[in-house]
Tab-separated table of C-alpha atoms and ligand atoms in Angstrom:
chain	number	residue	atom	x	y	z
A	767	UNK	CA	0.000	0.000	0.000
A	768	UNK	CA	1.283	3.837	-0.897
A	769	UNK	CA	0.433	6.348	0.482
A	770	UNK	CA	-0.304	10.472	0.155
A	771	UNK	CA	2.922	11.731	-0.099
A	772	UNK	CA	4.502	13.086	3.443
A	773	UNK	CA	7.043	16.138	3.654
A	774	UNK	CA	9.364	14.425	5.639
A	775	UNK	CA	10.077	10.205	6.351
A	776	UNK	CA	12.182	9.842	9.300
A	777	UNK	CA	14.403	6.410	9.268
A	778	UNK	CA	14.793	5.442	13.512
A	779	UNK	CA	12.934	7.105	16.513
A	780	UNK	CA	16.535	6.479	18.651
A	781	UNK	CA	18.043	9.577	20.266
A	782	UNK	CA	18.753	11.577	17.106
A	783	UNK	CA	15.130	10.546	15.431
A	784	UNK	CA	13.197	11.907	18.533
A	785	UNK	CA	16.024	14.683	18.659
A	786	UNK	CA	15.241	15.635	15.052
A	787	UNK	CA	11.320	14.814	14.925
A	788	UNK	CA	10.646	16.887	18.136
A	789	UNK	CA	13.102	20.416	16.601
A	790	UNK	CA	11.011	20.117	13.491
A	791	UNK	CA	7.788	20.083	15.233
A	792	UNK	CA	8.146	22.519	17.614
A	793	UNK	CA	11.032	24.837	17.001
A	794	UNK	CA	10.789	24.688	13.477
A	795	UNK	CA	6.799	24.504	12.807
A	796	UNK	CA	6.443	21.922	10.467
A	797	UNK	CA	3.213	20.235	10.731
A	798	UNK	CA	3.230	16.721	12.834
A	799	UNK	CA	1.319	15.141	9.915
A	800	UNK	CA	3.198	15.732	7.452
A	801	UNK	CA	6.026	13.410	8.769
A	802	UNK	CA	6.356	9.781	9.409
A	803	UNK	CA	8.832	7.638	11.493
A	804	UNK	CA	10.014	3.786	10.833
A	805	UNK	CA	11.426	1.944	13.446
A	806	UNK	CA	10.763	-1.904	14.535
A	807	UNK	CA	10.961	-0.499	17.834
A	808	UNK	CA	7.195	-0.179	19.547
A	809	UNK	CA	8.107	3.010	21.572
A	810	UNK	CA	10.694	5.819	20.437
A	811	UNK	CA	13.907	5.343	22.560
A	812	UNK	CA	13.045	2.073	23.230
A	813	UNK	CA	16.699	0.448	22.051
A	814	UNK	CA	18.487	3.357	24.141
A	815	UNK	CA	16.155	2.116	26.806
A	816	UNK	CA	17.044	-1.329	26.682
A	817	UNK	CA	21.226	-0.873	26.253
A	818	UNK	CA	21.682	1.330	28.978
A	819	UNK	CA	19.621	-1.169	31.371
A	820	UNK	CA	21.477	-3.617	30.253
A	821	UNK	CA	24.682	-2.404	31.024
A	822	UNK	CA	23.005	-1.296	34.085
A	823	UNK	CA	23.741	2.308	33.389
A	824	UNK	CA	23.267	4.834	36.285
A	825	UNK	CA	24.049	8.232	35.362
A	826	UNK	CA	24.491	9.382	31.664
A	827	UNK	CA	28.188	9.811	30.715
A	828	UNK	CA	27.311	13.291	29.213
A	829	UNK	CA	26.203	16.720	30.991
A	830	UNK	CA	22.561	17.913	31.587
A	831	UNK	CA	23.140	20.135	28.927
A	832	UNK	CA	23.327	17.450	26.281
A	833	UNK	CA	19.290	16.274	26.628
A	834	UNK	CA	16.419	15.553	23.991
A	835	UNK	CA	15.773	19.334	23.541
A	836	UNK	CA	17.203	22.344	21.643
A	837	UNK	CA	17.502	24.593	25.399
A	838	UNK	CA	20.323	23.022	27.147
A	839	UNK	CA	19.051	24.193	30.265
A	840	UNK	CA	15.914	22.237	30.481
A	841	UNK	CA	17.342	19.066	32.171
A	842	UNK	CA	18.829	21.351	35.239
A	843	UNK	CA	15.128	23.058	34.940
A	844	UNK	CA	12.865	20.176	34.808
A	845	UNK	CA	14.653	18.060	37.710
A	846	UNK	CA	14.395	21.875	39.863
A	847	UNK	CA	10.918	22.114	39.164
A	848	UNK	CA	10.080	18.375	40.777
A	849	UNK	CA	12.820	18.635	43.770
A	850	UNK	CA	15.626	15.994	41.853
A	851	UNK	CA	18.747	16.179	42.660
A	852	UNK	CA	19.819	12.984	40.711
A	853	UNK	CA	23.069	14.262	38.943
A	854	UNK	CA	26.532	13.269	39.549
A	855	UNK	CA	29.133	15.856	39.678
A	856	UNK	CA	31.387	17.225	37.788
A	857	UNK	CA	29.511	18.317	34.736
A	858	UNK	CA	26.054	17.720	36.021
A	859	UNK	CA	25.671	14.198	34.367
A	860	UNK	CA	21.960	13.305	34.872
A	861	UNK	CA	20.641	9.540	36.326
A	862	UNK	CA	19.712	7.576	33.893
A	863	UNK	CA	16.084	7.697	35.370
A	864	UNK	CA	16.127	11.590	34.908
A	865	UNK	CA	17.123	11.622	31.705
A	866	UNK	CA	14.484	9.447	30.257
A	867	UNK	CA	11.603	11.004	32.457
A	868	UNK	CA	12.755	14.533	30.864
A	869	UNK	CA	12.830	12.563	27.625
A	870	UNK	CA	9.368	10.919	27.514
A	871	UNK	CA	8.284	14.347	29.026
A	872	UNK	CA	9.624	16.874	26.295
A	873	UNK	CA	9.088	13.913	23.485
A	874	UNK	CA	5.123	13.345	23.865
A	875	UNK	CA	3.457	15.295	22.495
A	876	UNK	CA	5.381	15.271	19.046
A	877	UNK	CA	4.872	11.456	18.976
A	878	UNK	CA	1.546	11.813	19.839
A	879	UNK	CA	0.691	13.691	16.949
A	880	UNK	CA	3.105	11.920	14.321
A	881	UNK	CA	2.817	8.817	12.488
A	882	UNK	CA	5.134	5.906	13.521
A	883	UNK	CA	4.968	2.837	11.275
A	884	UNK	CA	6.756	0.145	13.588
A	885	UNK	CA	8.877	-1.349	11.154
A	886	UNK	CA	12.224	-1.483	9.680
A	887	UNK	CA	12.911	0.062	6.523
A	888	UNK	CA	14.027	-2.484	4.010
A	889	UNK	CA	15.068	-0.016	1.136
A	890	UNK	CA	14.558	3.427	-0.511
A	891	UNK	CA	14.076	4.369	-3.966
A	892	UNK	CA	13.641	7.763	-5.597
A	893	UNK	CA	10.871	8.382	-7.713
A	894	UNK	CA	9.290	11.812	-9.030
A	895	UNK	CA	9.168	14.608	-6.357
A	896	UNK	CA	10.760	12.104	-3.362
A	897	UNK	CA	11.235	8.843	-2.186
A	898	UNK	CA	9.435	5.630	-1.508
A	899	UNK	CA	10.305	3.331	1.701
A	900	UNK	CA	9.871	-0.051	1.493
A	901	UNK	CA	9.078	-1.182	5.176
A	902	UNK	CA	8.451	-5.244	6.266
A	903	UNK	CA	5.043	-4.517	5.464
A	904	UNK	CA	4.234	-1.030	4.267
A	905	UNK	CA	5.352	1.848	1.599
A	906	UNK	CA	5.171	5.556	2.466
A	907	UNK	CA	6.085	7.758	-0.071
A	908	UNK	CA	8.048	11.558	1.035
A	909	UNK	CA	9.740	14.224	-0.307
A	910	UNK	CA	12.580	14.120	2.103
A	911	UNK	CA	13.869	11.319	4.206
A	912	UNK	CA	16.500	11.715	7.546
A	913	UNK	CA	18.174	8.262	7.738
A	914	UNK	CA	18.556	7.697	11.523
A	915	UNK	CA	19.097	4.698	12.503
A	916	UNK	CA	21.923	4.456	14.757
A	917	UNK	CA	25.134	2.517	15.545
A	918	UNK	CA	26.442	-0.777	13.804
A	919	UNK	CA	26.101	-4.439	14.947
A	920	UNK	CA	27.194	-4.987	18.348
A	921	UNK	CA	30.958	-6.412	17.525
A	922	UNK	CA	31.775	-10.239	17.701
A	923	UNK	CA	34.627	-11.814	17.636
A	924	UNK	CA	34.782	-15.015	15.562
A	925	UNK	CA	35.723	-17.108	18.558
A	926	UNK	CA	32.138	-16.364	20.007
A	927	UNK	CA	30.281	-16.423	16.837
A	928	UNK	CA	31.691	-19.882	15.664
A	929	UNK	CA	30.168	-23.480	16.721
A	930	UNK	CA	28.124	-24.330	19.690
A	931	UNK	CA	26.088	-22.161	21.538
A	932	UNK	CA	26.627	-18.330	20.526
A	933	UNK	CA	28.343	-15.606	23.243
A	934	UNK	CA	26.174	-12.924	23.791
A	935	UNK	CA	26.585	-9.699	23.602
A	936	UNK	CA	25.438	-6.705	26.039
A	937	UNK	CA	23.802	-5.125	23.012
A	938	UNK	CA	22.156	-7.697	21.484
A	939	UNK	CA	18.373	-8.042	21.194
A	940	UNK	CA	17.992	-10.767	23.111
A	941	UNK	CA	20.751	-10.435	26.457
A	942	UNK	CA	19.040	-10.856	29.278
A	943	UNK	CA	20.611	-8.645	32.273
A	944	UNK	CA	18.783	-10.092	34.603
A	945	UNK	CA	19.292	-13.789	33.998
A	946	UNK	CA	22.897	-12.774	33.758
A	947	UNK	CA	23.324	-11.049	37.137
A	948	UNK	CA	21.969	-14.491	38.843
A	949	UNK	CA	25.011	-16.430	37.689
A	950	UNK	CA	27.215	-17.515	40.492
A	951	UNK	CA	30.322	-17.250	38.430
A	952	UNK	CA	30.764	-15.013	35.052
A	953	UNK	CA	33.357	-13.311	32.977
A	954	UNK	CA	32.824	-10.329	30.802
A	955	UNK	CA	35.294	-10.006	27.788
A	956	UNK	CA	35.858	-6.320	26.814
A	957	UNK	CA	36.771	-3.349	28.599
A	958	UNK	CA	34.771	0.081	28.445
A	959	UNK	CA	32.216	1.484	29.825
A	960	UNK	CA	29.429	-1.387	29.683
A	961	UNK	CA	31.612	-3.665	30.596
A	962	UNK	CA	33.170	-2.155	33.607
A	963	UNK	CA	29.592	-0.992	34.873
A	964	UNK	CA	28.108	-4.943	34.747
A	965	UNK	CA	31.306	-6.148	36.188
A	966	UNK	CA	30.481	-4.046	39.429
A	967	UNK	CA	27.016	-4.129	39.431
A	968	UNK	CA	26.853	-8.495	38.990
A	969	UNK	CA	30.135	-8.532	41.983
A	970	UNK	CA	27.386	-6.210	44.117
A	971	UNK	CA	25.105	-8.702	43.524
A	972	UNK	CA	27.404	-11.743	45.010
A	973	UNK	CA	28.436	-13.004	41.413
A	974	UNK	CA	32.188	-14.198	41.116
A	975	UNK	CA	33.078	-11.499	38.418
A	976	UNK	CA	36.275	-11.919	35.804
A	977	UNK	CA	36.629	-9.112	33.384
A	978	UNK	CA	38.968	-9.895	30.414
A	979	UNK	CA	40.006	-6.892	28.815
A	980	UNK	CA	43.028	-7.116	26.072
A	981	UNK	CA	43.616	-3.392	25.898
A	982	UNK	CA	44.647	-1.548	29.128
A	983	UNK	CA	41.835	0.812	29.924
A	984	UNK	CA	41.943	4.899	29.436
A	985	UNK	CA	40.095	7.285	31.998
A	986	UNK	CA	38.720	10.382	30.645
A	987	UNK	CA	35.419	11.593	31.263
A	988	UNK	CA	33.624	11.937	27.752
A	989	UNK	CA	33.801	9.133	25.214
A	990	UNK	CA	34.993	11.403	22.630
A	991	UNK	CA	36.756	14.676	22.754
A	992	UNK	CA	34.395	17.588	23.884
A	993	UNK	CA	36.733	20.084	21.964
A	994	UNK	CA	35.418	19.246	18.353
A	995	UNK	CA	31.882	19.940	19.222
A	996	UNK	CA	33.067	23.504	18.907
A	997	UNK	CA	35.485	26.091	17.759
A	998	UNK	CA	38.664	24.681	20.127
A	999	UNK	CA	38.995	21.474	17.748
A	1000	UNK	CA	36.531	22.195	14.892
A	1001	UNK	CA	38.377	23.764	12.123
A	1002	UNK	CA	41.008	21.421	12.796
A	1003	UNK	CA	38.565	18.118	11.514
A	1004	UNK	CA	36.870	20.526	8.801
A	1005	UNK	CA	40.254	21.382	7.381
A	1006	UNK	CA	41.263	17.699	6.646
A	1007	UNK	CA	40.465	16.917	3.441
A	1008	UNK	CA	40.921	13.493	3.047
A	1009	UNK	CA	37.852	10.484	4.103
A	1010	UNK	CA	40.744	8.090	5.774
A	1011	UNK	CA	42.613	11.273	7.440
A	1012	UNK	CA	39.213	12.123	8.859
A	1013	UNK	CA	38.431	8.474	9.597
A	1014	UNK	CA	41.578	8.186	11.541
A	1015	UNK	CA	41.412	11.393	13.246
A	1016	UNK	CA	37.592	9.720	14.446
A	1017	UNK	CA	39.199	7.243	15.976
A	1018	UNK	CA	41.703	8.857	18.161
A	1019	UNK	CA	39.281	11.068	19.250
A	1020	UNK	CA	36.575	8.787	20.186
A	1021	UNK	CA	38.049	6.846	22.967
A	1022	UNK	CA	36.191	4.237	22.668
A	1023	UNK	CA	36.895	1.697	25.308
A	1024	UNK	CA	37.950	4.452	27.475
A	1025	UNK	CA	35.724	4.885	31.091
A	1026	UNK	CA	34.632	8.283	33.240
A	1027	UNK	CA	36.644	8.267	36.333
A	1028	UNK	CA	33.847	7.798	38.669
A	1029	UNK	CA	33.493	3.749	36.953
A	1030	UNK	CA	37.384	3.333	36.979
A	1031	UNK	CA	36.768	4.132	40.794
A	1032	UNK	CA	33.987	1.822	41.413
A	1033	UNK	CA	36.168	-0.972	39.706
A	1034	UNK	CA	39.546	-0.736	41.638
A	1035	UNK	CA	37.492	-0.611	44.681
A	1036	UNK	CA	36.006	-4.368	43.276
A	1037	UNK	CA	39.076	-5.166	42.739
A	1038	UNK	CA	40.522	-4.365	46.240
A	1039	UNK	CA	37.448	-6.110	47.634
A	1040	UNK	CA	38.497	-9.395	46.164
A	1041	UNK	CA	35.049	-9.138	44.358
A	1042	UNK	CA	35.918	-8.390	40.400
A	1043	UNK	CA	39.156	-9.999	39.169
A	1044	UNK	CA	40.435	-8.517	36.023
A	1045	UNK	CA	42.900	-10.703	33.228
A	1046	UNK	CA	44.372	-8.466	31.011
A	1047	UNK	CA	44.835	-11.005	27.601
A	1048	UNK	CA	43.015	-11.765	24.158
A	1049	UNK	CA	40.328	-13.959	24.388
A	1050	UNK	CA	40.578	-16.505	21.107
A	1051	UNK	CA	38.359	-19.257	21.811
A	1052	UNK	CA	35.918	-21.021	24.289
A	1053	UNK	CA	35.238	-24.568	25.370
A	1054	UNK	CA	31.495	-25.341	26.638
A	1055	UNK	CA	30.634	-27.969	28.672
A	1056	UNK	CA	26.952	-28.579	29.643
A	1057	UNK	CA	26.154	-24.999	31.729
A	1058	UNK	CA	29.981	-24.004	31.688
A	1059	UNK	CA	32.168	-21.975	29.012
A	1060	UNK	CA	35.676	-21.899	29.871
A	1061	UNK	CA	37.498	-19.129	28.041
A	1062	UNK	CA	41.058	-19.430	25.955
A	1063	UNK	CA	43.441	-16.091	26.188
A	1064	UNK	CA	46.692	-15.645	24.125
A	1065	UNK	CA	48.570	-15.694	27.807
A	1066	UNK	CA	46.087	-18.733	29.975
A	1067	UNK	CA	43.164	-20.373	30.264
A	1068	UNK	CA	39.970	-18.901	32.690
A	1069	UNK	CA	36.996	-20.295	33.939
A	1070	UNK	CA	34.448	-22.365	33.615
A	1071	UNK	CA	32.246	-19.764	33.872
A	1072	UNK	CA	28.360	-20.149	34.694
A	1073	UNK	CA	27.887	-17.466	32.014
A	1074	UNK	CA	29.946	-15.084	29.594
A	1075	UNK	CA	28.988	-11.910	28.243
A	1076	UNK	CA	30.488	-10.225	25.476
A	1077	UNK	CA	30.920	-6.292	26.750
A	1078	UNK	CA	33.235	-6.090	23.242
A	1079	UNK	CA	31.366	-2.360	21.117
A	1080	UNK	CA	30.532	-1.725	17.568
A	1081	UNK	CA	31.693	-3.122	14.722
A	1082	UNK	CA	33.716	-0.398	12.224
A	1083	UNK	CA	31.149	-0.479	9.497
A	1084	UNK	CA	28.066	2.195	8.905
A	1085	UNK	CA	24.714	1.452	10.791
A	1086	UNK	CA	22.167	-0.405	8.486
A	1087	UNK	CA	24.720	-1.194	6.053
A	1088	UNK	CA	22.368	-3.052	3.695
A	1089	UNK	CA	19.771	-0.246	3.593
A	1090	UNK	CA	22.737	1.977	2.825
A	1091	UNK	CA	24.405	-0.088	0.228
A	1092	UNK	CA	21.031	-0.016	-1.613
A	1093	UNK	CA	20.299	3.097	-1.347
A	1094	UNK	CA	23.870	3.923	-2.490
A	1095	UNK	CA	23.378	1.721	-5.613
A	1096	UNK	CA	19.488	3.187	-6.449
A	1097	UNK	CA	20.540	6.595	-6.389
A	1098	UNK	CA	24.418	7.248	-7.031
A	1099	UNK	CA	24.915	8.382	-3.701
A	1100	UNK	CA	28.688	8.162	-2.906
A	1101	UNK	CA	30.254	6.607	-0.501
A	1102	UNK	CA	33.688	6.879	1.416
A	1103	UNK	CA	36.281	3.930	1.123
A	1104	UNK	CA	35.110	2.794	4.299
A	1105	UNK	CA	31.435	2.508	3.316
A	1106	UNK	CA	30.056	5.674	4.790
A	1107	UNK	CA	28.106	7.949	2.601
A	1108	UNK	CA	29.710	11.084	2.050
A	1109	UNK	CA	27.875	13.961	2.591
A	1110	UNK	CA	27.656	17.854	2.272
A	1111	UNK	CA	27.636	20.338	5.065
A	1112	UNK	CA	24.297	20.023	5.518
A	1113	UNK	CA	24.331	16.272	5.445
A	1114	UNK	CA	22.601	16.023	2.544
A	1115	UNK	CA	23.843	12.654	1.063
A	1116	UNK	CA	21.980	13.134	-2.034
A	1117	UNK	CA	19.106	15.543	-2.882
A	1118	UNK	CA	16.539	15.968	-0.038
A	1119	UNK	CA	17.839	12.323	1.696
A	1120	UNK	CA	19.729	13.438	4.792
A	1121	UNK	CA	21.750	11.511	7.647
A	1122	UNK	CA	22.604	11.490	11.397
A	1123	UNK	CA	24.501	10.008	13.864
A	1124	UNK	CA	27.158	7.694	13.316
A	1125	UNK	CA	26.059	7.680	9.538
A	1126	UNK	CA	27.369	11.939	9.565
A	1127	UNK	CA	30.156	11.117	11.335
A	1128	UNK	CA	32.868	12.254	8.425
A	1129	UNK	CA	31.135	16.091	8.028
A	1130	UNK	CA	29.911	16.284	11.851
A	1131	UNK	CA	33.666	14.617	13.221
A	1132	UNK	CA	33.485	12.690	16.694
A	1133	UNK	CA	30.681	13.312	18.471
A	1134	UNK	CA	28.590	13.013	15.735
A	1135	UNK	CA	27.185	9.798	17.357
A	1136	UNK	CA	26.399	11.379	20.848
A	1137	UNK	CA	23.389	13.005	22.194
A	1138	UNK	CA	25.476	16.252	20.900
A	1139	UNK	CA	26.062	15.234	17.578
A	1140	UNK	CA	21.787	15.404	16.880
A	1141	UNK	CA	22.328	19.265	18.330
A	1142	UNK	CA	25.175	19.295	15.545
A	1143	UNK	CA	23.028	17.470	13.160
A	1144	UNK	CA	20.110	19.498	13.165
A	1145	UNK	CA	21.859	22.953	13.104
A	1146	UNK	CA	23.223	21.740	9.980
A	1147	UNK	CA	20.503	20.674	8.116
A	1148	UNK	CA	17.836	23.203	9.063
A	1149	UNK	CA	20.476	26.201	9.202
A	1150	UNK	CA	22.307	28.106	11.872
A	1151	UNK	CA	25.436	26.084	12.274
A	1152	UNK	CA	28.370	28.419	13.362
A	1153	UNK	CA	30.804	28.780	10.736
A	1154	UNK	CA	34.117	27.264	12.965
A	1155	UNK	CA	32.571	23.866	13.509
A	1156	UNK	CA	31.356	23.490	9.549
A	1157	UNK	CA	33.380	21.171	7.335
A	1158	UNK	CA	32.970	20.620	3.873
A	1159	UNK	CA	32.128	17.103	2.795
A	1160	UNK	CA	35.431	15.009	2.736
A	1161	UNK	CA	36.840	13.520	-0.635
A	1162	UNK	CA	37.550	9.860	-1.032
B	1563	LIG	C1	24.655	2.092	26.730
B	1563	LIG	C2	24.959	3.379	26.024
B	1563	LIG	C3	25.103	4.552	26.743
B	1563	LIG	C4	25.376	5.757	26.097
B	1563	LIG	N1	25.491	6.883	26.843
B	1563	LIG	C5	25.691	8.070	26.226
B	1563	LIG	C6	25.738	9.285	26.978
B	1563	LIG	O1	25.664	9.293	28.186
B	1563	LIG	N2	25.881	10.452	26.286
B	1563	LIG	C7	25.983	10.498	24.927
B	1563	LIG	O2	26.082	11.583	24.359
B	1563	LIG	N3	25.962	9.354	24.200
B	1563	LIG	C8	25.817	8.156	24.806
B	1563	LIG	N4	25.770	7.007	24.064
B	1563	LIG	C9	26.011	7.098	22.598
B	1563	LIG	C10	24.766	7.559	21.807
B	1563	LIG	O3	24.261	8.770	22.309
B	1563	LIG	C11	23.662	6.535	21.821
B	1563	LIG	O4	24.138	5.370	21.199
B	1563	LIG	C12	22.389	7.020	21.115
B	1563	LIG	O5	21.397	6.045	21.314
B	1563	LIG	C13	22.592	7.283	19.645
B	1563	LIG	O6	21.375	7.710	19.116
B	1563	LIG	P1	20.854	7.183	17.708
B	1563	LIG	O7	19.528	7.758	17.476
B	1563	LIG	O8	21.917	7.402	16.705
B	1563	LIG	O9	20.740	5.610	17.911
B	1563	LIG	P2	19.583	4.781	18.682
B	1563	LIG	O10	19.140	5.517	19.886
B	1563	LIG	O11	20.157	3.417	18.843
B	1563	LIG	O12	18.382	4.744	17.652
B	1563	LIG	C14	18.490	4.218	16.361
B	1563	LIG	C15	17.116	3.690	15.994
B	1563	LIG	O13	17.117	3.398	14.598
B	1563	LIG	C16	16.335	2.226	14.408
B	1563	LIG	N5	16.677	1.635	13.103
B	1563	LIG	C17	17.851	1.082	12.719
B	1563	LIG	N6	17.747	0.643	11.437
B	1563	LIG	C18	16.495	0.937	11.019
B	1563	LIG	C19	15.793	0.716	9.795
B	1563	LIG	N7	16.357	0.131	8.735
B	1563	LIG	N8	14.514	1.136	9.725
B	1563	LIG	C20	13.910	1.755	10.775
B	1563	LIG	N9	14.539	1.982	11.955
B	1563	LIG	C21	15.819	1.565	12.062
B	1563	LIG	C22	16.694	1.363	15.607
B	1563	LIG	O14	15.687	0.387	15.813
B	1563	LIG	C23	16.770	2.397	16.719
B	1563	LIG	O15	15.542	2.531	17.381
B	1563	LIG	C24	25.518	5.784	24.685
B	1563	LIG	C25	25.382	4.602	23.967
B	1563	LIG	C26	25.117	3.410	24.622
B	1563	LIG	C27	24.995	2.150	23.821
């Protein structure tokens, strides 16, 4: 079925979806109806939801400044206004809860009046005056279209994809958190953020806790370096030229891996306690026995383990990598050695078909994938980006 042609189609109702939907509606005055959102997700921010529970997040790694609206001060206002006090200092970083009571709050009534078709898009084609997207079961037809949708796979290693009974991973669909935290005995291979925060959080819980990290861990407190949201570090990325210069410059400046003080405290004081060990070595393989995995490092042998998680990131590819291949292939849209479209300064990728997040990562620079880079992303493609942070689009 096709519809009446929308203004906009909006591909993921994640962070930088509802970031995007919720400017356009109210800041920007573009009528609700006009615009439809695709995502298999029932409820906007409902894979946020479930990945930060699952790591058993507790306070956001990014100020109260950085929320779901265009005012950076309505965090600080909204938790004054009801008493809360839940923020961790320095920078203000907002619970967890908070954040996603200011976001339903300031999100509602845009998704209320906007149509969400709960599916994934399968592909996009251009036809006469727009675009049609194929969904699992339904075709809307709109001039423009915001892809949205996110970060890559979760990232596993072949040892835990291979034979037998599959590792999971903390970002997977199906990884239960609960389940996990009522092992007796577990190891968690990887070494940021999520896997630090499980580690303490199953050892509070009376688990026998082994992280497994192969890289030695870096402290800092943002997960990529504030400086290029602005003018300190901007012009720097925008005056790189080359995709791969820009790629590389990405990764040193993303710390990925890296944790916020506060968690590196939390885990030395496991540690000390006797209640997290940590192996520093390269897991390569796994044996199972019936309810036991035992783990194989470069350096030794651990376990058996009850359970094993996988704590391990993102894979180095673009989010929805087929849909972006095929798009990429119906249009002409180009793409950057490394598979990521290439896109102007307003992150147009080709006309009226936009990106965000990870996917504008190579115009935007670092923090394109935080809840900053939707700020970023939205100045750019409805206007008003200060000239010191804009880049042109990078050549292959
Ligand atoms: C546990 C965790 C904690 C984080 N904490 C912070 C933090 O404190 N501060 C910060 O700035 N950043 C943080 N980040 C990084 C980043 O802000 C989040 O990953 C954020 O969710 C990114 O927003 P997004 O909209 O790009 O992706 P998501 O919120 O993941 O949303 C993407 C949506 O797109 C949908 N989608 C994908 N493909 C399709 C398709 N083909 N069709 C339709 N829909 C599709 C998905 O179902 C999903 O709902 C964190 C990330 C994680 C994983």
């Amino acid at each position: 079925m096709t519809d009446s042609p929308f203004g906009w189609a909006i591909v993921g109702t994640g962070i930088h979806g509802s970031f995007l939907v919720r400017t356009m509606v109210e800041d920007l005055g573009i009528s609700p109806g006009s615009i439809v959102a695709f995502d298999p997700h029932s409820e906007p921010l409902a894979l946020w939801r479930r990945r930060s529970r699952n790591i058993m997040m507790t306070h956001l790694r990014s100020p109260a400044s950085h929320g779901l609206h265009t005012d950076f001060r309505t965090i600080r206002r909204f938790a004054t206004a009801r008493g809360r006090t839940d923020f961790t200092l320095p920078y203000h970083r907002p619970s967890a809860e908070l954040f996603d009571d200011h976001a339903r709050t300031v999100l509602a009534d845009t998704w209320s009046r906007v149509a969400r078709r709960v599916e994934s898009v399968r592909a996009v084609f251009p036809v006469s005056g727009g675009y049609v997207l194929s969904g699992e079961s339904t075709e809307a037809t709109a001039k423009r279209v915001i892809l949205a949708p996110g970060q890559p796979a979760p990232r596993v290693p072949e040892w835990a994809a291979a034979g037998g009974v599959s590792i999971p991973h903390i970002y997977d669909d199906g990884f239960d958190v609960s389940r996990f935290l009522t092992a007796s005995s577990a190891a968690i291979v990887g070494g940021g953020l999520g896997a630090v925060t499980l580690a303490v959080t199953a050892a509070e819980r009376g688990c026998k806790t082994t992280l497994i990290t192969r890289d030695p861990r870096t402290v800092h407190y943002f997960d990529s370096d504030p400086g290029y949201i602005g003018p300190r570090c901007g012009p720097r990325f925008a005056a790189i030229r080359r995709c791969r210069d820009r790629r590389e410059l990405i990764r040193a400046a993303r710390r990925t891996g890296s944790v916020p003080p506060d968690a590196e405290q939390r885990l030395t004081a496991a540690i000390r306690a006797g209640a997290v060990s940590e192996v520093r070595d390269e897991v390569v393989d796994r044996v199972n026995a019936p309810g036991r995995v035992e783990l194989i490092g470069r350096s030794g042998r651990y376990g058996p383990f009850e359970r094993v998680v996988l704590a391990t990131g993102f894979a180095d590819a673009p989010p929805a990598g087929a849909l972006i291949r095929q798009i990429a292939r119906a249009t002409g849209a180009r793409l950057a050695p490394d598979g990521f479209p290439l896109v102007d300064e307003s992150l147009q990728w080709t006309m009226d078909l936009y990106v965000s997040g990870a996917l504008a990562e190579l115009t935007v620079g670092p923090p394109a994938r935080n809840i900053i880079g939707a700020h970023l992303a939205a100045r750019r493609m409805f206007g008003a980006y200060p000239s010191s942070t804009s880049s042109s689009s990078c050549e292959a």
